Amino acid sequence: MKQDMILILDLGSEENPRLAREIRALGVYSEIYPHDITEEELKALPNVRGIILNGGPNCVVDGVEIDAGDHVYNGSVPVLLAGVKGKHPWPAEEEERKAALSRFVFETCEAKANWNMENFIADQVELIRRQVGDQKVLLALSGGVDSSVVAALLIKAIGKQLTCVHVNHGLLRKGEPEQVVEVFRNQMDANLVYVDAVDRFLDKLAGVADPEQKRKIIGTEFIRVFEEEARKLSGIRYLAQGTIYPDIIESGTKTVKAVKSHHNVGGLPEDLDFALVEPLKMLFKDEVRACGAALGLPDNMVYRQPFPGPGLGVRCLGAITRDRLEALRESDAILREEFAAAGLDREVWQYFTVVPDFKSVGVRDGARTFDWPVILRAVNTVDAMTATVVGIPYDLLGRITERITTEVAGVNRVLYDLTPKPTGTIEWE
Ligand code: XMP
């Protein structure tokens, strides 16, 4: 293994992910483990140069004071007991705190600043090969950032031992299924099973207007299709997943309560009993993107804006129809094109169109029309819990409106949603 590591043992502080990021920002790899890590688990971790025990107020969780085992304190690497209120607090000043952290990492632990993507990829390639040997691995490749980066990493590590399954559920953005095929099958020479399940999904969704019902149908059907494909392939032992560090942190640790449950794996039947390969599970989102770029994935895949799992399904309001879905896909493509041309694509967190399920009267070439409106949405946010509306220049709004009303069939109006979150949500359903 190429990288030195500083371990953070979690004594109940919510600050631990930030601390891990700060250490990585110093160029030294860092991971968070539960406070009750065993001697064997600790010994199995490679290149540990130091340990930071970082706790919340008095290290009390649910009324019980917690601490690490003696083997942690008596081991061969330096231990820093930090952040524990009333015991060994961090210096109050931000700069001093960072300096103290840096001194511990580089002077006390003598860690080398060798955390970079090249080394991370080399280590993961070795770990993946060690884990799966000559066995086969399956991956549901949506084309999103996380699954795409996992695919690229596994292709580098095990090539044709990986089978990627891309399910086109008909709710992807314009050009996305084609790009998945182009990048992974044509450029990276991967085993890629492309499943055209468009009719199947749209038939199941026909007439269903309730947003939660729509989400449920899309989720359930997705697992069914994937399961059917998995059964067609024989001898698969491993399932790769694009789990990333925030997914794990949000699921909670022993000492920090769960924010939301994490169930990427949910739903596969028990007889499809795969062992998991999750090579990105220790990366933060920006690190995942850097990893994808280092593996040669195209920029528009690596820097893609967030896109909901149910895809365009939650933006084609009410019961989905093919004509409105097409209007949605085309208007979204125009919006993305214009944002890219104006240089807004890297500045705005999320931007998309919505097509409601009502029509309004308009006029075209002197004749009355009765067509759909398209709603534009563009927001910035840090954590998606709250969001602000982006002020799009008026001439750009005008150009987008002009293009959508002339190029997209069945649309006669364009509206801009001025609502922040709250009171709106980012999506409309
Ligand atoms: P809301 O609409 O709740 O969205 O303000 C917050 C963020 O979550 C995304 N989102 C979803 N992502 N499945 C997902 O994977 C979903 O069902 C879903 N609904 C919303 C949304 O795009 C935004 O980034």
JSON list of N, CA, C and O and ligand atoms in Angstrom, two decimals, residues 215 306-310 314-315 349-350 352 384 421 424-429, ligand 1:
[
{"chain": "A", "resi": 215, "resn": "ARG", "atom": "N", "xyz": [-42.55, 7.05, -7.73]},
{"chain": "A", "resi": 215, "resn": "ARG", "atom": "CA", "xyz": [-41.21, 6.71, -7.25]},
{"chain": "A", "resi": 215, "resn": "ARG", "atom": "C", "xyz": [-41.11, 5.23, -6.92]},
{"chain": "A", "resi": 215, "resn": "ARG", "atom": "O", "xyz": [-40.12, 4.56, -7.23]},
{"chain": "A", "resi": 306, "resn": "PRO", "atom": "N", "xyz": [-26.49, 16.92, -9.88]},
{"chain": "A", "resi": 306, "resn": "PRO", "atom": "CA", "xyz": [-27.26, 15.85, -9.25]},
{"chain": "A", "resi": 306, "resn": "PRO", "atom": "C", "xyz": [-28.51, 15.56, -10.08]},
{"chain": "A", "resi": 306, "resn": "PRO", "atom": "O", "xyz": [-29.10, 16.47, -10.66]},
{"chain": "A", "resi": 307, "resn": "PHE", "atom": "N", "xyz": [-28.87, 14.30, -10.13]},
{"chain": "A", "resi": 307, "resn": "PHE", "atom": "CA", "xyz": [-30.04, 13.90, -10.90]},
{"chain": "A", "resi": 307, "resn": "PHE", "atom": "C", "xyz": [-30.77, 12.82, -10.08]},
{"chain": "A", "resi": 307, "resn": "PHE", "atom": "O", "xyz": [-30.15, 11.85, -9.66]},
{"chain": "A", "resi": 308, "resn": "PRO", "atom": "N", "xyz": [-32.07, 13.00, -9.82]},
{"chain": "A", "resi": 308, "resn": "PRO", "atom": "CA", "xyz": [-32.74, 12.05, -8.94]},
{"chain": "A", "resi": 308, "resn": "PRO", "atom": "C", "xyz": [-32.80, 10.65, -9.54]},
{"chain": "A", "resi": 308, "resn": "PRO", "atom": "O", "xyz": [-32.88, 10.50, -10.77]},
{"chain": "A", "resi": 309, "resn": "GLY", "atom": "N", "xyz": [-32.78, 9.64, -8.68]},
{"chain": "A", "resi": 309, "resn": "GLY", "atom": "CA", "xyz": [-32.89, 8.26, -9.13]},
{"chain": "A", "resi": 309, "resn": "GLY", "atom": "C", "xyz": [-34.08, 8.04, -10.05]},
{"chain": "A", "resi": 309, "resn": "GLY", "atom": "O", "xyz": [-33.95, 7.41, -11.11]},
{"chain": "A", "resi": 310, "resn": "PRO", "atom": "N", "xyz": [-35.28, 8.54, -9.69]},
{"chain": "A", "resi": 310, "resn": "PRO", "atom": "CA", "xyz": [-36.44, 8.36, -10.57]},
{"chain": "A", "resi": 310, "resn": "PRO", "atom": "C", "xyz": [-36.39, 9.25, -11.81]},
{"chain": "A", "resi": 310, "resn": "PRO", "atom": "O", "xyz": [-37.35, 9.28, -12.59]},
{"chain": "A", "resi": 314, "resn": "VAL", "atom": "N", "xyz": [-39.97, 12.41, -12.02]},
{"chain": "A", "resi": 314, "resn": "VAL", "atom": "CA", "xyz": [-40.51, 13.33, -11.03]},
{"chain": "A", "resi": 314, "resn": "VAL", "atom": "C", "xyz": [-40.61, 14.77, -11.56]},
{"chain": "A", "resi": 314, "resn": "VAL", "atom": "O", "xyz": [-40.99, 15.68, -10.83]},
{"chain": "A", "resi": 315, "resn": "ARG", "atom": "N", "xyz": [-40.25, 14.94, -12.84]},
{"chain": "A", "resi": 315, "resn": "ARG", "atom": "CA", "xyz": [-40.34, 16.28, -13.44]},
{"chain": "A", "resi": 315, "resn": "ARG", "atom": "C", "xyz": [-41.43, 16.33, -14.53]},
{"chain": "A", "resi": 315, "resn": "ARG", "atom": "O", "xyz": [-41.76, 17.39, -15.02]},
{"chain": "A", "resi": 349, "resn": "TRP", "atom": "N", "xyz": [-25.73, 24.78, -9.17]},
{"chain": "A", "resi": 349, "resn": "TRP", "atom": "CA", "xyz": [-25.73, 23.44, -8.57]},
{"chain": "A", "resi": 349, "resn": "TRP", "atom": "C", "xyz": [-26.67, 22.49, -9.30]},
{"chain": "A", "resi": 349, "resn": "TRP", "atom": "O", "xyz": [-26.33, 21.37, -9.59]},
{"chain": "A", "resi": 350, "resn": "GLN", "atom": "N", "xyz": [-27.88, 22.97, -9.58]},
{"chain": "A", "resi": 350, "resn": "GLN", "atom": "CA", "xyz": [-28.85, 22.10, -10.25]},
{"chain": "A", "resi": 350, "resn": "GLN", "atom": "C", "xyz": [-29.81, 22.94, -11.08]},
{"chain": "A", "resi": 350, "resn": "GLN", "atom": "O", "xyz": [-30.31, 23.95, -10.62]},
{"chain": "A", "resi": 352, "resn": "PHE", "atom": "N", "xyz": [-32.90, 22.50, -14.33]},
{"chain": "A", "resi": 352, "resn": "PHE", "atom": "CA", "xyz": [-33.66, 21.53, -15.11]},
{"chain": "A", "resi": 352, "resn": "PHE", "atom": "C", "xyz": [-35.01, 22.12, -15.50]},
{"chain": "A", "resi": 352, "resn": "PHE", "atom": "O", "xyz": [-35.34, 23.25, -15.10]},
{"chain": "A", "resi": 384, "resn": "ALA", "atom": "N", "xyz": [-28.58, 20.73, -0.09]},
{"chain": "A", "resi": 384, "resn": "ALA", "atom": "CA", "xyz": [-29.89, 20.37, -0.63]},
{"chain": "A", "resi": 384, "resn": "ALA", "atom": "C", "xyz": [-31.03, 20.48, 0.40]},
{"chain": "A", "resi": 384, "resn": "ALA", "atom": "O", "xyz": [-32.18, 20.22, 0.09]},
{"chain": "A", "resi": 421, "resn": "LYS", "atom": "N", "xyz": [-36.05, 27.16, -1.54]},
{"chain": "A", "resi": 421, "resn": "LYS", "atom": "CA", "xyz": [-36.42, 26.06, -0.65]},
{"chain": "A", "resi": 421, "resn": "LYS", "atom": "C", "xyz": [-35.98, 26.43, 0.75]},
{"chain": "A", "resi": 421, "resn": "LYS", "atom": "O", "xyz": [-34.79, 26.65, 0.95]},
{"chain": "A", "resi": 424, "resn": "GLY", "atom": "N", "xyz": [-40.56, 26.11, -1.50]},
{"chain": "A", "resi": 424, "resn": "GLY", "atom": "CA", "xyz": [-40.62, 25.03, -2.49]},
{"chain": "A", "resi": 424, "resn": "GLY", "atom": "C", "xyz": [-39.61, 23.95, -2.11]},
{"chain": "A", "resi": 424, "resn": "GLY", "atom": "O", "xyz": [-38.74, 24.17, -1.26]},
{"chain": "A", "resi": 425, "resn": "THR", "atom": "N", "xyz": [-39.69, 22.79, -2.73]},
{"chain": "A", "resi": 425, "resn": "THR", "atom": "CA", "xyz": [-38.57, 21.86, -2.70]},
{"chain": "A", "resi": 425, "resn": "THR", "atom": "C", "xyz": [-37.82, 22.11, -4.01]},
{"chain": "A", "resi": 425, "resn": "THR", "atom": "O", "xyz": [-38.27, 22.88, -4.84]},
{"chain": "A", "resi": 426, "resn": "ILE", "atom": "N", "xyz": [-36.67, 21.44, -4.18]},
{"chain": "A", "resi": 426, "resn": "ILE", "atom": "CA", "xyz": [-35.93, 21.63, -5.43]},
{"chain": "A", "resi": 426, "resn": "ILE", "atom": "C", "xyz": [-36.73, 21.02, -6.57]},
{"chain": "A", "resi": 426, "resn": "ILE", "atom": "O", "xyz": [-37.02, 21.67, -7.57]},
{"chain": "A", "resi": 427, "resn": "GLU", "atom": "N", "xyz": [-37.11, 19.77, -6.43]},
{"chain": "A", "resi": 427, "resn": "GLU", "atom": "CA", "xyz": [-37.96, 19.13, -7.43]},
{"chain": "A", "resi": 427, "resn": "GLU", "atom": "C", "xyz": [-39.40, 19.55, -7.20]},
{"chain": "A", "resi": 427, "resn": "GLU", "atom": "O", "xyz": [-39.74, 20.07, -6.14]},
{"chain": "A", "resi": 428, "resn": "TRP", "atom": "N", "xyz": [-40.23, 19.29, -8.20]},
{"chain": "A", "resi": 428, "resn": "TRP", "atom": "CA", "xyz": [-41.65, 19.65, -8.06]},
{"chain": "A", "resi": 428, "resn": "TRP", "atom": "C", "xyz": [-42.49, 18.52, -7.51]},
{"chain": "A", "resi": 428, "resn": "TRP", "atom": "O", "xyz": [-43.64, 18.71, -7.15]},
{"chain": "A", "resi": 429, "resn": "GLU", "atom": "N", "xyz": [-41.96, 17.32, -7.56]},
{"chain": "A", "resi": 429, "resn": "GLU", "atom": "CA", "xyz": [-42.72, 16.19, -6.98]},
{"chain": "A", "resi": 429, "resn": "GLU", "atom": "C", "xyz": [-41.85, 15.50, -5.95]},
{"chain": "A", "resi": 429, "resn": "GLU", "atom": "O", "xyz": [-40.62, 15.45, -6.11]},
{"chain": "B", "resi": 1, "resn": "XMP", "atom": "P1", "xyz": [-35.91, 18.18, -2.96]},
{"chain": "B", "resi": 1, "resn": "XMP", "atom": "O1", "xyz": [-36.84, 18.12, -4.13]},
{"chain": "B", "resi": 1, "resn": "XMP", "atom": "O2", "xyz": [-36.35, 17.31, -1.83]},
{"chain": "B", "resi": 1, "resn": "XMP", "atom": "O3", "xyz": [-34.55, 17.57, -3.49]},
{"chain": "B", "resi": 1, "resn": "XMP", "atom": "O4", "xyz": [-35.64, 19.58, -2.50]},
{"chain": "B", "resi": 1, "resn": "XMP", "atom": "C1", "xyz": [-33.30, 17.63, -2.83]},
{"chain": "B", "resi": 1, "resn": "XMP", "atom": "C2", "xyz": [-32.28, 16.93, -3.74]},
{"chain": "B", "resi": 1, "resn": "XMP", "atom": "O5", "xyz": [-32.58, 15.54, -3.84]},
{"chain": "B", "resi": 1, "resn": "XMP", "atom": "C3", "xyz": [-32.84, 15.19, -5.19]},
{"chain": "B", "resi": 1, "resn": "XMP", "atom": "N1", "xyz": [-33.98, 14.26, -5.20]},
{"chain": "B", "resi": 1, "resn": "XMP", "atom": "C4", "xyz": [-33.87, 12.94, -5.35]},
{"chain": "B", "resi": 1, "resn": "XMP", "atom": "N2", "xyz": [-32.79, 12.17, -5.53]},
{"chain": "B", "resi": 1, "resn": "XMP", "atom": "N3", "xyz": [-34.20, 10.27, -5.60]},
{"chain": "B", "resi": 1, "resn": "XMP", "atom": "C5", "xyz": [-32.96, 10.82, -5.65]},
{"chain": "B", "resi": 1, "resn": "XMP", "atom": "O6", "xyz": [-32.00, 10.08, -5.84]},
{"chain": "B", "resi": 1, "resn": "XMP", "atom": "C6", "xyz": [-35.33, 10.99, -5.42]},
{"chain": "B", "resi": 1, "resn": "XMP", "atom": "O7", "xyz": [-36.43, 10.45, -5.37]},
{"chain": "B", "resi": 1, "resn": "XMP", "atom": "C7", "xyz": [-35.15, 12.41, -5.29]},
{"chain": "B", "resi": 1, "resn": "XMP", "atom": "N4", "xyz": [-36.02, 13.43, -5.08]},
{"chain": "B", "resi": 1, "resn": "XMP", "atom": "C8", "xyz": [-35.27, 14.55, -5.04]},
{"chain": "B", "resi": 1, "resn": "XMP", "atom": "C9", "xyz": [-33.17, 16.48, -5.90]},
{"chain": "B", "resi": 1, "resn": "XMP", "atom": "O8", "xyz": [-32.88, 16.40, -7.29]},
{"chain": "B", "resi": 1, "resn": "XMP", "atom": "C10", "xyz": [-32.28, 17.45, -5.17]},
{"chain": "B", "resi": 1, "resn": "XMP", "atom": "O9", "xyz": [-30.96, 17.42, -5.65]}
]
